[in-house]
Tab-separated table of C-alpha atoms and ligand atoms in Angstrom:
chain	number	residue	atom	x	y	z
A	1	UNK	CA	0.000	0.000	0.000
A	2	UNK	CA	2.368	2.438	1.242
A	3	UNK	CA	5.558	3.122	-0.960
A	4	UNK	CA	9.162	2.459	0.767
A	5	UNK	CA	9.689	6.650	1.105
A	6	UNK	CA	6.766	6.383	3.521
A	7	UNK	CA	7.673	3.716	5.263
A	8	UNK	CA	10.794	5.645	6.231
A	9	UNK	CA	9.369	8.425	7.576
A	10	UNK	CA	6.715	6.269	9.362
A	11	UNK	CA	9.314	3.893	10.894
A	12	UNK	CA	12.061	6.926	11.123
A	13	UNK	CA	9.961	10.014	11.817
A	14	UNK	CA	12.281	12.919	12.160
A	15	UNK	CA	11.089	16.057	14.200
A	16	UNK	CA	8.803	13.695	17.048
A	17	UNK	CA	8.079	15.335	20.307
A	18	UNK	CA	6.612	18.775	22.220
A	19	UNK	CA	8.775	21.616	22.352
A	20	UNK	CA	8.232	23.047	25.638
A	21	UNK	CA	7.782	26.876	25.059
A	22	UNK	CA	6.334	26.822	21.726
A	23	UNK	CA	5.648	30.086	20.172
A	24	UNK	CA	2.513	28.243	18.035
A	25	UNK	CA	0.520	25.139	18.785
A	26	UNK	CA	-1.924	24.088	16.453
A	27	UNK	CA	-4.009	20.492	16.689
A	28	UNK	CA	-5.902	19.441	14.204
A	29	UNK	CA	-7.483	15.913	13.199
A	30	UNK	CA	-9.903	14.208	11.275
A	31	UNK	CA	-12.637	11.781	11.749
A	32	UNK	CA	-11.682	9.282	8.832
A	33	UNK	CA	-9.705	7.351	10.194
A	34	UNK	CA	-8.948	9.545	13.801
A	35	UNK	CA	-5.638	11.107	13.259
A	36	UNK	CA	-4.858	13.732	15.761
A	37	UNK	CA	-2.069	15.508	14.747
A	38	UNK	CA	-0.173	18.410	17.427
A	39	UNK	CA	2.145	20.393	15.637
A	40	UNK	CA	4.669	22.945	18.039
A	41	UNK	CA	6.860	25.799	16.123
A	42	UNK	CA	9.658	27.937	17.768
A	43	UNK	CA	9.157	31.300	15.499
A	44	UNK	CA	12.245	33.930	15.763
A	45	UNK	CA	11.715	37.131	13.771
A	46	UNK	CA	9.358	35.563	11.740
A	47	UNK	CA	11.376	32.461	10.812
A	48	UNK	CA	10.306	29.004	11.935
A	49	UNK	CA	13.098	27.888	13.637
A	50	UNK	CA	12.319	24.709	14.934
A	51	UNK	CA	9.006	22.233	14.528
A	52	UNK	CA	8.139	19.326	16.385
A	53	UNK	CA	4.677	17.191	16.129
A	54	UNK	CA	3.200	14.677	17.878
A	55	UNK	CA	0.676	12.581	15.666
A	56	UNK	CA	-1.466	9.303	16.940
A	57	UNK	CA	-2.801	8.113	13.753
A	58	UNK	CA	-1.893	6.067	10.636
A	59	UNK	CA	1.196	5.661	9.113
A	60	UNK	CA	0.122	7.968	6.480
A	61	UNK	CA	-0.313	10.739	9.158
A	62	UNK	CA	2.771	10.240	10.647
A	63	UNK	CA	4.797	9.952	7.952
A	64	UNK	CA	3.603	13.513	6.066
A	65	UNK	CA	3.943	15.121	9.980
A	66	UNK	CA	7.470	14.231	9.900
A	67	UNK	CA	8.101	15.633	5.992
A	68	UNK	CA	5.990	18.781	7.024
A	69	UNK	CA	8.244	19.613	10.307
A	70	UNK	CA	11.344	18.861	7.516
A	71	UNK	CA	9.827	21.648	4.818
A	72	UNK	CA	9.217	24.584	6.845
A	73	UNK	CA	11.962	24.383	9.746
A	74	UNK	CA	14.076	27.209	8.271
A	75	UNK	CA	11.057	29.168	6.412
A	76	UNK	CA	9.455	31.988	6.906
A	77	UNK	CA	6.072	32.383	8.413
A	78	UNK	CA	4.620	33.475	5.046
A	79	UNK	CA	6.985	30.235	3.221
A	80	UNK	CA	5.615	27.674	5.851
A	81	UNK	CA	1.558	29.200	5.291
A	82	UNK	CA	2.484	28.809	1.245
A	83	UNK	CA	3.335	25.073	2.302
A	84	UNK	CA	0.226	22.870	0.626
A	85	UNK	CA	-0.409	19.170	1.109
A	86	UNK	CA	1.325	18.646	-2.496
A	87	UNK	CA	4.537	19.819	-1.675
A	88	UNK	CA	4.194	17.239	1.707
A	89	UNK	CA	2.725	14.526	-0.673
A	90	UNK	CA	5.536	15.303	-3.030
A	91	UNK	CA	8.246	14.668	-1.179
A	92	UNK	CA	6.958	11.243	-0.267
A	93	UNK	CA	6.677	10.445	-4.036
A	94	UNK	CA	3.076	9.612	-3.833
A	95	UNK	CA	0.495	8.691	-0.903
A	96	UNK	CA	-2.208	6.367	-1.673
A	97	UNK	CA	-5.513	7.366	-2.563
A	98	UNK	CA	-7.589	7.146	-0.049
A	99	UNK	CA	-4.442	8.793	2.361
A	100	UNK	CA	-4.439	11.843	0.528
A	101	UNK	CA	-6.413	13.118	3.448
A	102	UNK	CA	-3.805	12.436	5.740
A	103	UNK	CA	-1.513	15.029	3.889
A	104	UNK	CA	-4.240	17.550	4.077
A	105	UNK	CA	-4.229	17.163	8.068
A	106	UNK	CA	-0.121	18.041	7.901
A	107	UNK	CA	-1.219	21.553	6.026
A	108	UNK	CA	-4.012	22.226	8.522
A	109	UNK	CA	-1.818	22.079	11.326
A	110	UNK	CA	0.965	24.104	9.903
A	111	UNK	CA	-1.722	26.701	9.773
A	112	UNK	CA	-3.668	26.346	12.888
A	113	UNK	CA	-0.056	26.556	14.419
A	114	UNK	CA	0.651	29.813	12.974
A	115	UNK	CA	-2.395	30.776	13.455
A	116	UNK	CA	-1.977	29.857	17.191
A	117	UNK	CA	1.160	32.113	16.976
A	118	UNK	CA	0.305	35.500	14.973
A	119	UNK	CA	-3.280	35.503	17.768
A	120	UNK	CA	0.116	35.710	20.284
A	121	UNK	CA	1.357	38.547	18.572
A	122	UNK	CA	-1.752	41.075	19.145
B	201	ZN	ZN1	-4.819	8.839	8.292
């Protein structure tokens, strides 16, 4: 089902944990098949300088958290919000069909953490 570059990621996920004094924290899931995916982002002077995630779901899930937390660590804010679930999917070569949804989650919680962060700012 799964292809061997997701299989990596899912059995090697880089970027697992909290980080303790995020400056976002978004947390997002979806009733499909019950990911929950918690994504944490240290932001200095509008770069993302570090992002960690903690996902209980399929291997689908965890595998485009840990590519996500890879593409925008070193980004802008405004880079990292660009960020799409094709880019995530691209980088694993291709996710099954019916795990494209999983992807979608790893975009939603990029945003809800920045979102999380800028609602900081005010
Ligand atoms: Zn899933």
């Amino acid at each position: 089902m799964y292809n061997e570059k997701v299989i990596k990621e899912f059995t090697c996920p880089k970027n697992v944990g909290e980080i303790q004094d995020a400056d976002g924290v978004g947390k997002v899931g979806n009733a499909k098949c019950g990911d929950i995916m918690k994504m944490y982002l240290k932001i200095e002077g509008g770069k993302i300088t570090d992002a960690k995630f903690q996902t209980f779901g399929c291997a689908a899930a965890i595998a485009t958290s840990s590519v996500a937390t890879e593409l925008i660590k070193g980004k802008t804010v405004e880079e990292a919000l660009k960020l799409t679930n094709k880019d995530v999917v691209n980088m694993l070569d291709e996710l099954p069909a019916q795990k494209i949804h999983c992807s979608v989650l790893a975009e939603e919680a990029i945003k809800a953490a920045i979102d999380n962060y800028r609602g900081k700012q005010k």
